[in-house]
């Protein structure tokens, strides 16, 4: 599975690593992804999601079922 958040869609970014002498070399900035197993009470099953920490905060705010409904409406298989 790729390094992409399933809720927010965050992906690795590309930027410069800058040394003390100001030489620039390309590097990757990886998102802070966590694999979380959550219980979906309405459907009585466990789901596993690869989430960024921002997506965890979104789920805490809006609720897991509301987030899953929104993802299914966008066409994601969960």
C-alpha positions as a printed Julia matrix, in Angstrom:
78×3 Matrix{Float64}:
   0.0    0.0    0.0
   1.3    3.46  -0.86
   2.2    6.14   1.66
  -1.12   7.96   1.24
  -3.66   8.87   3.91
  -7.03   7.29   3.14
  -9.03  10.2    4.6
  -7.11  13.36   3.72
  -5.14  12.09   0.71
  -1.82  13.38   2.03
   1.18  12.11   0.02
   4.95  12.52   0.26
   6.22  15.94  -0.81
   9.52  16.81  -2.46
  11.76  19.6   -1.24
  15.36  20.59  -0.72
  17.77  19.48   1.94
  19.9   22.58   2.57
  23.4   22.17   3.99
  25.36  24.73   5.99
  27.13  25.8    2.79
  23.67  26.34   1.22
  24.03  23.45  -1.25
  20.65  22.01  -2.1
  19.82  18.35  -2.62
  16.4   16.84  -3.18
  14.7   14.98  -0.35
  11.24  13.62   0.47
   8.96  14.8    3.25
   6.85  11.82   4.33
   3.44  12.26   5.98
   3.0   11.05   9.55
   0.95   7.93   8.81
  -0.44   5.52  11.37
  -2.19   2.21  10.71
  -5.27   2.14  12.94
  -7.81  -0.62  13.5
 -11.18   0.86  14.49
 -14.48  -0.69  15.45
 -17.47   0.37  13.35
 -20.35  -0.21  15.8
 -23.16   0.46  13.29
 -21.95  -2.38  11.06
 -20.51  -4.52  13.88
 -17.1   -4.96  12.25
 -13.49  -3.85  12.51
 -11.87  -1.74   9.78
  -8.19  -0.99   9.25
  -7.25   2.45   7.94
  -3.93   4.09   7.08
  -4.37   7.59   8.5
  -2.37  10.74   8.98
  -2.48  12.26  12.44
  -4.59  15.1   11.02
  -7.14  12.51   9.86
  -7.24  11.03  13.38
  -8.2   14.44  14.69
 -10.86  14.74  11.99
 -12.35  11.37  12.99
 -12.34  12.41  16.66
 -14.22  15.59  15.73
 -16.75  14.29  13.17
 -17.07  10.67  14.25
 -15.98   7.47  12.55
 -19.3    6.64  10.87
 -19.66  10.12   9.35
 -16.13   9.91   7.96
 -16.72   6.42   6.53
 -19.98   7.55   4.88
 -18.17  10.48   3.27
 -15.38   8.22   1.97
 -17.89   5.74   0.53
 -19.74   8.59  -1.2
 -16.45   9.57  -2.85
 -16.06   5.99  -4.12
 -13.5    4.51  -1.7
 -13.94   0.86  -0.74
 -14.1    0.56   3.05
